[in-house]
Amino acid sequence: MLGLMQPKKLLISSLITHAARHHGTTEVVSKTVEGSVHRYTYADVERRSRQLARVLLGLGVKAQDRVATLAWNGHRHLEIYYTVSGMEAICHTINPRLHPDDITYIIDHAQDCVVFVDTSFAPLIAEIAPRIAGSVRAVVMMTEPALMPDIPMPAGMRLLCYEDLMAGADEDYAWPEFDENTASGLCYTSGTTGRPKGVLYSHRSTLLHAFAVNMAGALGFKATDRILPVVPMFHVNAWGIPHAAPMAGAALVMPGRHLDGKSLAELMNQERVTMSAGVPTVWMGLLQHLRASGERLATVERIMTGGSACPPLLIEAFGDEYGIEVQHGWGMTELSPVGTYNSPKPAQAGLTREQRYQHTLKQGRALYGVDMKIVNDAGEELPWDGVQFGDLKVRGPFVASAYFGEPAGSALDAEGWFATGDVATIDPDGFMEITDRSKDVIKSGGEWISSITLENIAVSHPDVAEAAVVAALHPKWDERPVLLVMPKPGRTIDPASVLEVYEGKVAKWWLPDAVLVVDELPHTATGKLQKTTLRTKYRHYLDQQPGQQTVPAPG
Ligand code: ADP
């Protein structure tokens, strides 16, 4: 027997029609690429999205066609999110920080037919236009006619202006109903290894993720919130905020292209932002600005950090000096993207300030909709004791089952689990802590050493700005850790003093065999340490260095 409830489909268009009807006057504020501030409401977003649907129909966009964006967080990007998925096409967000060859590969792989572009990416689109002419028939610059750049287009590809097209379109459009499992969005992972791979979201997975992140134990938006997503809409769906905020009726403050500490502090205060989300690098930049300028953030209550490990300093400084709670989450493109969030359970009630801050460094407990486990090399599940670490696997209705172009289920093991590529512990309360990426863990004499743990300790040294630990081949132990440290501006690092900070914090056999001071460390397009380059470069470092430090046997 089927239930007798209304068979209303979980479609993305319902998010924006809900916001327009029930939170119609709530603001969406955007710092435009050109520098001005644009403000309107959810009612305007929905109306203009219908207008944009008429534009795209006019450009020949059909159901399931891929429509790409190369854009910062802003109101037009939001309209494109809702229009493209709402009209049953697929919104393909592209990370403009990728190498142009990767962008060309992605556009060709996705077979995008239209690309929306912010004017700041005009040189990029001019460079790649001849190479994407196979599928792309129109480039729409997201601006007004007066600000249109002049870009030569190859034969068969049109250069169009967003506001010009909108001026010629009416709003007479009704959002269609279709199967909630229909593809809605496409995002390629950055390809830290191999070619980028496309994750293809559905309407159902997007809505379930929006519900999950909106729970009180996660992002938990309220209609009184004003949210500033620093995390980009061009990668990992800005952690689901463009969907979760309208669902809750929270106002959005879009930062555009300037994500430095000064610009963010100014926007946060001007627009009375209550909550913001971004990667640790962004928060370190904001902290440096606040400390240097003496400014305060008048309305910000909490910030979410994720995307890479959270430096302890962030939690302490924002908590103690500014009264802002730092919340830590973990996820990946393949998880829509949020998988865990670190919010307390009753067991954390009695923690001291230090213990609480220490606990926040963990990546958190599973959102509803995500199950997780850790396994050893033989694939056997490991206990949740907070000590043993193994490969982290996940499953759930907003976890990818395959990459774009591959058969459904092909990214899963026989029991339907997806291997995240992260190595983690899970404690008895269900809090997961990443100890490494599978490829970065150092396998010394059959035991695992966490590169992330060693990096976190290294950055507690007063002269160290950033640290990377890589596995170097070793004749006796197979692999041993080599530590690379980059000094803070104007400082010099004494390598021996860096080893001293490890005292009492890790077992002796975890100590790096070498400490090398470098001028800079390479990063990926999403701002993470590019370990692949470093691994290749330092793979044979210890082989080639006579008389390296000898270490006691593991255990
Ligand atoms: P990429 O940037 O490589 O395209 P994602 O943006 O999907 O991929 O990044 C996912 C990865 O980022 C995770 O598998 C994990 O290694 C890392 N990551 C995400 N959040 C955290 C966190 N809070 N702490 C440590 N690592 C994290």
Coordinates of C-alpha atoms and ligand atoms in Angstrom, one line a residue:
M1 CA 0.0 0.0 0.0
L2 CA 1.3 3.4 -0.8
G3 CA 1.1 6.3 1.6
L4 CA -1.7 8.8 0.9
M5 CA 0.5 11.9 1.0
Q6 CA 0.9 14.4 -1.9
P7 CA 3.4 13.1 -4.5
K8 CA 5.0 16.5 -4.8
K9 CA 8.5 16.2 -6.4
L10 CA 11.6 17.4 -4.6
L11 CA 12.6 19.9 -7.3
I12 CA 15.2 22.8 -6.9
S13 CA 12.6 25.3 -8.3
S14 CA 10.5 24.7 -5.2
L15 CA 13.3 26.3 -3.1
I16 CA 13.2 29.6 -4.9
T17 CA 9.4 29.6 -5.3
H18 CA 9.1 29.0 -1.5
A19 CA 11.6 31.8 -0.8
A20 CA 9.8 34.2 -3.2
R21 CA 6.4 33.5 -1.6
H22 CA 7.2 33.1 2.0
H23 CA 10.3 35.3 2.3
G24 CA 9.7 37.6 -0.7
T25 CA 11.2 40.7 0.9
T26 CA 14.3 39.0 2.2
E27 CA 17.4 40.5 0.7
V28 CA 20.1 39.2 -1.7
V29 CA 23.0 41.6 -1.7
S30 CA 25.9 41.3 -4.1
K31 CA 29.2 43.0 -4.4
T32 CA 29.5 43.1 -8.2
V33 CA 32.6 42.3 -10.2
E34 CA 32.6 45.9 -11.3
G35 CA 32.7 47.1 -7.7
S36 CA 29.1 48.4 -7.1
V37 CA 26.7 46.9 -4.6
H38 CA 23.5 45.3 -6.0
R39 CA 20.5 44.6 -3.8
Y40 CA 17.2 42.9 -4.4
T41 CA 14.9 40.3 -2.9
Y42 CA 14.1 36.6 -3.2
A43 CA 10.9 37.6 -5.1
D44 CA 13.1 39.4 -7.6
V45 CA 15.5 36.3 -7.9
E46 CA 12.5 34.1 -8.7
R47 CA 11.0 36.5 -11.2
R48 CA 14.3 37.2 -13.0
S49 CA 15.0 33.4 -13.1
R50 CA 11.8 32.9 -15.0
Q51 CA 12.9 35.7 -17.3
L52 CA 16.2 34.0 -17.8
A53 CA 14.5 30.7 -18.6
R54 CA 12.8 32.5 -21.5
V55 CA 16.3 33.8 -22.6
L56 CA 17.7 30.2 -22.5
L57 CA 14.8 28.8 -24.4
G58 CA 15.4 31.4 -27.0
L59 CA 19.1 30.3 -27.2
G60 CA 17.8 26.7 -27.9
V61 CA 18.7 25.2 -24.5
K62 CA 16.7 22.0 -24.0
A63 CA 16.1 19.6 -21.1
Q64 CA 19.4 18.1 -19.8
D65 CA 21.6 20.4 -21.9
R66 CA 24.7 21.5 -20.0
V67 CA 24.9 25.2 -19.3
A68 CA 28.2 26.3 -17.7
T69 CA 29.3 29.2 -15.5
L70 CA 32.7 30.8 -14.9
A71 CA 31.7 33.2 -12.2
W72 CA 32.1 34.6 -8.7
N73 CA 29.4 34.6 -6.0
G74 CA 26.8 37.1 -7.1
H75 CA 23.1 37.6 -7.9
R76 CA 23.3 36.6 -11.6
H77 CA 25.1 33.4 -10.7
L78 CA 22.2 32.7 -8.3
E79 CA 19.7 33.3 -11.0
I80 CA 21.6 30.9 -13.3
Y81 CA 21.7 28.2 -10.6
Y82 CA 17.9 28.4 -10.3
T83 CA 17.0 28.9 -13.9
V84 CA 19.1 26.2 -15.4
S85 CA 18.2 23.4 -13.0
G86 CA 14.6 24.7 -12.7
M87 CA 14.1 24.4 -16.5
E88 CA 15.4 20.7 -16.4
A89 CA 18.8 21.6 -17.9
I90 CA 22.1 21.0 -16.0
C91 CA 24.0 23.8 -14.3
H92 CA 27.7 23.1 -14.7
T93 CA 29.8 25.3 -12.4
I94 CA 33.5 25.6 -13.5
N95 CA 36.4 26.5 -11.3
P96 CA 38.1 29.4 -13.1
R97 CA 41.2 28.8 -11.0
L98 CA 41.9 25.6 -12.9
H99 CA 44.5 25.6 -15.7
P100 CA 43.0 26.6 -19.0
D101 CA 43.8 23.2 -20.4
D102 CA 41.7 21.6 -17.7
I103 CA 38.9 24.0 -18.2
T104 CA 38.9 23.2 -22.0
Y105 CA 38.9 19.5 -21.1
I106 CA 36.0 19.9 -18.7
I107 CA 33.8 22.0 -21.2
D108 CA 34.4 19.4 -23.9
H109 CA 33.8 16.5 -21.6
A110 CA 30.5 18.0 -20.4
Q111 CA 29.6 19.2 -23.9
D112 CA 28.4 22.5 -22.6
C113 CA 26.3 24.5 -25.1
V114 CA 26.2 27.9 -23.4
V115 CA 28.8 29.4 -21.0
F116 CA 28.0 32.3 -18.6
V117 CA 31.1 34.4 -17.8
D118 CA 31.9 37.2 -15.3
T119 CA 33.7 40.1 -17.0
S120 CA 36.8 39.5 -14.9
F121 CA 37.2 36.2 -16.8
A122 CA 37.1 37.8 -20.2
P123 CA 40.8 37.1 -20.9
L124 CA 40.3 33.5 -19.9
I125 CA 37.4 33.0 -22.2
A126 CA 39.2 34.8 -25.0
E127 CA 42.1 32.4 -24.6
I128 CA 40.0 29.2 -24.7
A129 CA 37.2 30.2 -27.0
P130 CA 38.7 28.7 -30.2
R131 CA 39.2 25.4 -28.3
I132 CA 35.6 25.0 -27.0
A133 CA 33.9 25.9 -30.2
G134 CA 33.0 22.2 -30.7
S135 CA 30.2 22.3 -28.2
V136 CA 29.7 25.9 -27.0
R137 CA 27.5 28.1 -29.3
A138 CA 27.1 31.1 -27.0
V139 CA 29.1 33.0 -24.4
V140 CA 27.0 35.2 -22.2
M141 CA 28.9 37.9 -20.4
M142 CA 27.2 38.5 -17.0
T143 CA 27.0 42.3 -17.2
E144 CA 25.3 45.3 -18.6
P145 CA 25.6 46.5 -22.2
A146 CA 27.8 49.5 -21.2
L147 CA 30.4 47.2 -19.6
M148 CA 30.6 44.6 -22.3
P149 CA 34.2 43.5 -23.1
D150 CA 35.3 43.1 -26.7
I151 CA 36.3 39.5 -27.2
P152 CA 36.9 38.0 -30.7
M153 CA 34.7 34.9 -31.1
P154 CA 35.4 31.9 -33.4
A155 CA 32.9 31.2 -36.2
G156 CA 29.7 29.7 -34.9
M157 CA 30.0 31.1 -31.4
R158 CA 28.1 34.2 -30.3
L159 CA 29.1 36.8 -27.7
L160 CA 26.0 38.0 -25.8
C161 CA 25.2 40.4 -22.9
Y162 CA 23.2 39.1 -19.9
E163 CA 21.2 42.3 -19.2
D164 CA 20.7 42.9 -23.0
L165 CA 19.1 39.4 -23.2
M166 CA 17.1 39.9 -20.1
A167 CA 15.7 43.3 -21.4
G168 CA 14.3 41.5 -24.4
A169 CA 12.6 38.6 -22.4
D170 CA 9.3 38.4 -20.5
E171 CA 8.6 36.5 -17.3
D172 CA 5.8 34.3 -18.7
Y173 CA 7.3 31.0 -17.7
A174 CA 6.0 28.2 -15.4
W175 CA 8.5 25.9 -13.6
P176 CA 8.0 22.4 -15.1
E177 CA 7.4 19.3 -13.0
F178 CA 9.6 16.2 -13.8
D179 CA 11.2 13.2 -12.0
E180 CA 13.1 14.4 -8.9
N181 CA 16.0 12.0 -9.8
T182 CA 16.7 14.1 -12.9
A183 CA 20.2 15.5 -13.1
S184 CA 20.4 19.2 -12.0
G185 CA 24.0 20.2 -11.5
L186 CA 27.5 19.2 -12.5
C187 CA 30.8 20.0 -10.7
Y188 CA 34.2 18.6 -11.6
T189 CA 36.7 17.7 -8.8
S190 CA 39.9 19.6 -9.0
G191 CA 41.9 16.6 -10.2
T192 CA 44.7 16.7 -7.7
T193 CA 45.4 13.3 -9.3
G194 CA 44.6 12.7 -13.0
R195 CA 42.0 14.4 -15.0
P196 CA 39.0 16.2 -13.3
K197 CA 36.0 14.0 -12.8
G198 CA 32.4 15.2 -13.0
V199 CA 30.0 14.8 -10.1
L200 CA 26.4 14.9 -11.4
Y201 CA 23.8 16.0 -8.7
S202 CA 20.1 15.4 -8.9
H203 CA 17.2 17.5 -7.8
R204 CA 16.5 15.0 -5.1
S205 CA 20.1 14.8 -3.8
T206 CA 20.3 18.6 -3.8
L207 CA 17.1 19.0 -1.7
L208 CA 18.0 16.3 0.7
H209 CA 21.4 17.9 1.2
A210 CA 19.8 21.3 1.7
F211 CA 17.6 19.8 4.4
A212 CA 20.5 18.1 6.0
V213 CA 22.8 21.1 6.2
N214 CA 19.9 23.2 7.5
M215 CA 19.5 21.1 10.7
A216 CA 20.4 22.9 13.9
G217 CA 23.4 20.6 14.4
A218 CA 24.9 21.8 11.1
L219 CA 24.7 25.2 9.2
G220 CA 21.1 25.5 10.7
F221 CA 20.1 28.8 9.0
K222 CA 17.3 31.0 10.4
A223 CA 15.1 33.6 8.7
T224 CA 16.9 36.2 10.8
D225 CA 20.3 35.2 9.5
R226 CA 22.4 37.1 6.9
I227 CA 24.8 34.6 5.3
L228 CA 28.0 35.5 3.5
P229 CA 29.2 32.5 1.5
V230 CA 32.9 33.1 0.9
V231 CA 33.2 29.5 -0.4
P232 CA 32.7 29.8 -4.1
M233 CA 29.6 28.9 -6.1
F234 CA 32.0 27.7 -8.8
H235 CA 33.1 24.8 -6.7
V236 CA 31.3 22.3 -4.5
N237 CA 28.0 24.3 -4.7
A238 CA 29.3 26.9 -2.2
W239 CA 28.7 24.1 0.4
G240 CA 25.0 24.0 -0.4
I241 CA 24.4 27.6 0.8
P242 CA 22.7 28.9 -2.4
H243 CA 20.0 26.2 -1.8
A244 CA 19.9 26.1 2.0
A245 CA 19.6 29.9 2.5
P246 CA 16.4 30.4 0.4
M247 CA 15.0 27.2 2.0
A248 CA 15.3 28.8 5.5
G249 CA 14.5 32.4 4.3
A250 CA 18.0 33.6 5.3
A251 CA 19.3 36.7 3.5
L252 CA 22.4 36.2 1.3
V253 CA 25.3 38.5 1.0
M254 CA 27.5 37.6 -2.0
P255 CA 31.1 38.8 -1.9
G256 CA 32.0 38.8 -5.6
R257 CA 35.7 38.6 -6.4
H258 CA 37.5 40.4 -3.5
L259 CA 38.0 37.8 -0.7
D260 CA 40.8 39.5 1.2
G261 CA 40.4 40.3 4.9
K262 CA 39.7 44.0 4.5
S263 CA 37.0 43.6 1.8
L264 CA 35.3 40.8 3.8
A265 CA 35.4 42.8 7.1
E266 CA 33.9 45.8 5.4
L267 CA 31.1 43.8 3.7
M268 CA 30.3 41.9 6.9
N269 CA 29.9 45.1 8.9
Q270 CA 28.1 47.1 6.2
E271 CA 25.6 44.3 5.6
R272 CA 25.2 43.0 9.2
V273 CA 26.3 39.5 8.3
T274 CA 25.5 36.9 11.1
M275 CA 27.2 33.8 9.6
S276 CA 29.9 33.1 7.0
A277 CA 31.5 30.1 5.5
G278 CA 34.9 29.6 3.9
V279 CA 38.3 27.8 3.9
P280 CA 41.0 28.4 6.6
T281 CA 43.1 30.6 4.3
V282 CA 40.2 33.1 4.1
W283 CA 39.8 33.2 7.8
M284 CA 43.5 33.6 8.4
G285 CA 43.4 36.6 6.0
L286 CA 40.5 38.1 7.9
L287 CA 42.1 37.5 11.3
Q288 CA 45.3 39.2 10.1
H289 CA 43.3 42.2 8.9
L290 CA 41.3 42.5 12.1
R291 CA 44.4 42.3 14.3
A292 CA 46.3 44.9 12.2
S293 CA 43.4 47.3 11.8
G294 CA 41.8 47.0 15.3
E295 CA 38.4 46.6 13.6
R296 CA 35.7 44.4 15.1
L297 CA 32.9 42.4 13.5
A298 CA 29.8 43.8 15.0
T299 CA 27.2 41.2 14.0
V300 CA 29.0 38.0 13.0
E301 CA 28.1 35.2 15.5
R302 CA 29.8 32.2 13.9
I303 CA 31.9 31.2 10.9
M304 CA 32.1 27.8 9.3
T305 CA 35.5 26.5 8.2
G306 CA 36.1 23.5 6.0
G307 CA 37.9 22.3 2.8
S308 CA 41.1 21.6 4.7
A309 CA 42.3 21.1 8.2
C310 CA 41.4 23.9 10.7
P311 CA 44.5 25.5 12.3
P312 CA 44.0 25.7 16.1
L313 CA 44.9 29.4 16.1
L314 CA 41.7 30.1 14.1
I315 CA 39.4 28.7 16.8
E316 CA 41.3 30.3 19.7
A317 CA 41.7 33.8 18.1
F318 CA 38.2 34.2 16.8
G319 CA 36.7 32.7 20.0
D320 CA 38.8 34.5 22.6
E321 CA 39.5 37.9 20.8
Y322 CA 36.4 38.4 18.8
G323 CA 33.7 36.2 20.5
I324 CA 33.0 34.4 17.2
E325 CA 32.4 30.7 17.2
V326 CA 34.3 28.7 14.7
Q327 CA 32.4 25.7 13.4
H328 CA 34.2 22.9 11.6
G329 CA 32.8 20.8 8.8
W330 CA 34.1 18.3 6.3
G331 CA 33.0 17.2 2.9
M332 CA 33.9 16.8 -0.7
T333 CA 32.5 17.4 -4.2
E334 CA 31.2 13.8 -4.3
L335 CA 29.1 14.4 -1.1
S336 CA 27.2 17.4 -2.4
P337 CA 29.5 18.4 -0.4
V338 CA 28.9 18.5 3.4
G339 CA 29.3 15.1 5.1
T340 CA 30.1 15.9 8.7
Y341 CA 29.8 18.9 11.1
N342 CA 31.3 19.4 14.5
S343 CA 28.6 20.4 16.8
P344 CA 28.5 19.2 20.4
K345 CA 26.6 16.2 21.9
P346 CA 25.8 16.0 25.6
A347 CA 29.2 14.4 26.2
Q348 CA 30.9 17.7 25.3
A349 CA 28.9 19.7 27.9
G350 CA 31.6 19.5 30.6
L351 CA 34.6 20.3 28.5
T352 CA 37.0 23.0 29.6
R353 CA 37.8 25.8 27.1
E354 CA 41.0 24.0 26.0
Q355 CA 39.2 20.7 25.6
R356 CA 36.4 22.3 23.7
Y357 CA 38.8 24.0 21.3
Q358 CA 40.8 20.8 20.9
H359 CA 37.6 18.9 20.1
T360 CA 36.6 21.5 17.4
L361 CA 39.7 20.4 15.4
K362 CA 37.8 17.2 14.7
Q363 CA 35.9 17.2 11.4
G364 CA 32.7 16.3 13.1
R365 CA 29.8 13.8 13.2
A366 CA 27.8 12.5 10.3
L367 CA 24.9 14.6 9.0
Y368 CA 21.6 12.8 8.7
G369 CA 21.8 11.3 5.2
V370 CA 25.5 10.2 5.5
D371 CA 26.7 7.0 7.0
M372 CA 30.5 6.5 7.4
K373 CA 33.0 3.8 8.5
I374 CA 36.8 3.4 8.6
V375 CA 38.5 0.3 7.2
N376 CA 42.0 -1.2 7.3
D377 CA 44.1 -2.3 4.2
A378 CA 42.1 -5.6 4.1
G379 CA 38.8 -3.7 4.0
E380 CA 37.8 -4.7 7.6
E381 CA 35.9 -2.1 9.6
L382 CA 38.0 -0.6 12.4
P383 CA 36.6 0.3 15.9
W384 CA 35.4 3.8 16.8
D385 CA 38.0 4.4 19.5
G386 CA 39.3 7.7 18.3
V387 CA 42.8 6.1 17.9
Q388 CA 42.9 3.6 15.1
F389 CA 42.9 5.2 11.7
G390 CA 41.8 3.8 8.4
D391 CA 40.3 4.6 5.0
L392 CA 37.1 6.6 5.4
K393 CA 34.1 5.3 3.4
V394 CA 30.7 6.9 3.1
R395 CA 27.2 6.2 1.6
G396 CA 23.9 8.0 1.4
P397 CA 21.4 9.6 -0.9
F398 CA 23.5 12.7 -1.6
V399 CA 26.8 10.7 -2.1
A400 CA 27.9 10.2 -5.7
S401 CA 27.5 6.7 -7.1
A402 CA 29.6 7.3 -10.3
Y403 CA 31.3 10.0 -12.2
F404 CA 29.8 11.8 -15.2
G405 CA 29.9 9.5 -18.3
E406 CA 30.4 6.4 -16.2
P407 CA 27.8 3.7 -15.4
A408 CA 25.8 4.2 -12.2
G409 CA 27.4 2.5 -9.2
S410 CA 30.9 2.4 -10.8
A411 CA 32.5 4.5 -8.0
L412 CA 31.2 2.2 -5.2
D413 CA 32.5 -1.0 -3.7
A414 CA 30.5 -4.2 -3.6
E415 CA 28.5 -3.0 -0.5
G416 CA 27.7 0.4 -2.0
W417 CA 30.4 2.4 -0.1
F418 CA 32.3 5.3 -1.6
A419 CA 36.0 5.6 -0.7
T420 CA 36.7 9.2 0.2
G421 CA 40.4 9.0 -0.2
D422 CA 40.7 10.4 3.3
V423 CA 42.2 8.5 6.3
A424 CA 40.4 9.1 9.6
T425 CA 39.7 8.1 13.2
I426 CA 36.1 8.0 14.6
D427 CA 35.7 8.4 18.4
P428 CA 33.1 6.6 20.6
D429 CA 30.8 9.6 20.2
G430 CA 30.9 9.3 16.4
F431 CA 33.2 12.3 15.8
M432 CA 35.4 11.8 12.8
E433 CA 38.9 13.2 12.6
I434 CA 40.9 13.3 9.3
T435 CA 44.4 12.2 9.9
D436 CA 45.5 12.2 6.3
R437 CA 44.7 11.7 2.6
S438 CA 45.2 8.0 1.7
K439 CA 48.0 9.0 -0.7
D440 CA 49.8 11.3 1.8
V441 CA 50.0 9.0 4.8
I442 CA 53.6 7.9 5.5
K443 CA 54.0 4.2 5.8
S444 CA 57.0 3.7 8.0
G445 CA 58.0 0.1 8.8
G446 CA 54.4 -1.1 8.3
E447 CA 53.0 1.6 10.6
W448 CA 51.1 4.8 9.5
I449 CA 52.3 8.3 10.3
S450 CA 49.8 11.2 9.7
S451 CA 51.3 13.9 7.6
I452 CA 48.5 16.3 8.7
T453 CA 49.3 15.8 12.4
L454 CA 53.0 16.6 11.8
E455 CA 52.0 19.7 9.7
N456 CA 49.7 21.0 12.4
I457 CA 52.4 20.8 15.0
A458 CA 55.0 22.5 12.7
V459 CA 52.7 25.6 12.2
S460 CA 52.6 26.1 16.0
H461 CA 56.3 27.2 15.7
P462 CA 56.3 31.1 15.8
D463 CA 58.4 31.5 12.6
V464 CA 56.5 29.0 10.4
A465 CA 53.8 30.3 8.1
E466 CA 52.9 27.0 6.4
A467 CA 54.2 23.4 6.5
A468 CA 54.0 20.3 4.3
V469 CA 55.1 16.8 5.2
V470 CA 55.8 14.2 2.4
A471 CA 56.8 10.6 2.4
A472 CA 60.4 10.1 1.2
L473 CA 61.7 6.6 0.3
H474 CA 63.9 5.1 3.0
P475 CA 66.1 1.9 2.6
K476 CA 65.1 0.5 6.0
W477 CA 61.6 1.9 6.9
D478 CA 60.2 2.1 3.3
E479 CA 59.1 5.7 3.9
R480 CA 60.0 8.4 6.3
P481 CA 58.5 11.9 6.8
V482 CA 60.3 14.9 5.3
L483 CA 59.1 18.3 6.6
L484 CA 59.0 21.4 4.4
V485 CA 58.5 24.7 6.2
M486 CA 57.8 28.2 4.8
P487 CA 58.8 31.2 7.0
K488 CA 56.4 34.0 7.9
P489 CA 57.3 37.2 6.1
G490 CA 60.5 38.7 7.5
R491 CA 61.3 35.7 9.7
T492 CA 64.0 33.0 9.4
I493 CA 63.5 29.4 10.6
D494 CA 66.0 27.4 12.6
P495 CA 65.3 23.8 11.5
A496 CA 66.4 22.4 14.9
S497 CA 64.0 24.5 16.7
V498 CA 61.2 23.2 14.6
L499 CA 61.9 19.6 15.7
E500 CA 61.8 20.9 19.3
V501 CA 58.1 21.8 19.0
Y502 CA 57.3 18.1 18.5
E503 CA 58.6 17.2 22.0
G504 CA 55.9 15.4 24.0
K505 CA 53.4 15.7 21.2
V506 CA 54.2 12.6 19.0
A507 CA 56.0 9.3 19.4
K508 CA 59.7 9.6 18.6
W509 CA 59.5 7.5 15.5
W510 CA 57.0 10.0 14.0
L511 CA 59.7 12.8 14.0
P512 CA 60.5 14.1 10.5
D513 CA 63.9 12.8 9.2
A514 CA 64.6 16.2 7.6
V515 CA 63.4 19.7 8.0
L516 CA 63.8 21.9 4.9
V517 CA 63.1 25.6 4.7
V518 CA 61.5 26.6 1.4
D519 CA 60.4 30.0 0.0
E520 CA 57.0 28.8 -1.1
L521 CA 54.8 25.8 -1.2
P522 CA 52.7 24.8 -4.3
H523 CA 48.8 24.9 -4.1
T524 CA 46.0 23.4 -6.1
A525 CA 43.2 25.5 -7.8
T526 CA 41.2 25.1 -4.6
G527 CA 44.0 26.4 -2.4
K528 CA 45.1 23.0 -1.0
L529 CA 48.7 22.0 -0.7
Q530 CA 49.8 20.3 -3.9
K531 CA 51.2 17.2 -2.4
T532 CA 51.6 15.3 -5.7
T533 CA 54.3 17.8 -6.9
L534 CA 56.1 17.7 -3.6
R535 CA 56.0 14.0 -3.4
T536 CA 57.6 13.6 -6.7
K537 CA 60.2 16.3 -5.9
Y538 CA 61.3 14.9 -2.5
R539 CA 60.6 11.1 -3.1
H540 CA 64.3 10.4 -3.2
Y541 CA 65.5 13.1 -0.9
L542 CA 66.6 10.7 1.9
D543 CA 68.2 8.2 -0.5
Q544 CA 70.4 11.1 -1.7
Q545 CA 71.3 12.5 1.7
P546 CA 74.1 10.6 3.4
G547 CA 74.0 10.5 7.2
Q548 CA 70.3 11.3 7.7
Q549 CA 68.9 11.1 11.1
T550 CA 68.4 7.5 12.3
V551 CA 65.1 6.7 14.0
P552 CA 64.1 4.1 16.6
A553 CA 61.9 1.2 15.3
P554 CA 58.2 1.9 15.3
G555 CA 56.3 0.8 18.4
Ligands
ADP1 P1 39.2 19.1 -4.6 O1 39.4 20.4 -3.9 O2 40.3 18.2 -4.6 O3 38.4 19.2 -5.9 P2 37.1 18.7 -2.8 O4 36.9 20.2 -2.8 O5 35.9 17.9 -3.0 O6 38.1 18.3 -3.8 O7 37.8 18.4 -1.5 C1 37.6 17.3 -0.7 C2 38.7 17.0 0.2 O8 39.1 18.1 1.0 C3 38.4 15.9 1.3 O9 38.4 14.6 0.8 C4 39.4 16.2 2.3 O10 40.6 15.6 2.0 C5 39.6 17.7 2.2 N1 38.8 18.3 3.3 C6 37.6 18.9 3.2 N2 37.2 19.4 4.4 C7 38.2 19.2 5.3 C8 38.4 19.5 6.7 N3 37.6 20.1 7.4 N4 39.6 19.1 7.2 C9 40.6 18.4 6.5 N5 40.4 18.1 5.2 C10 39.3 18.5 4.6

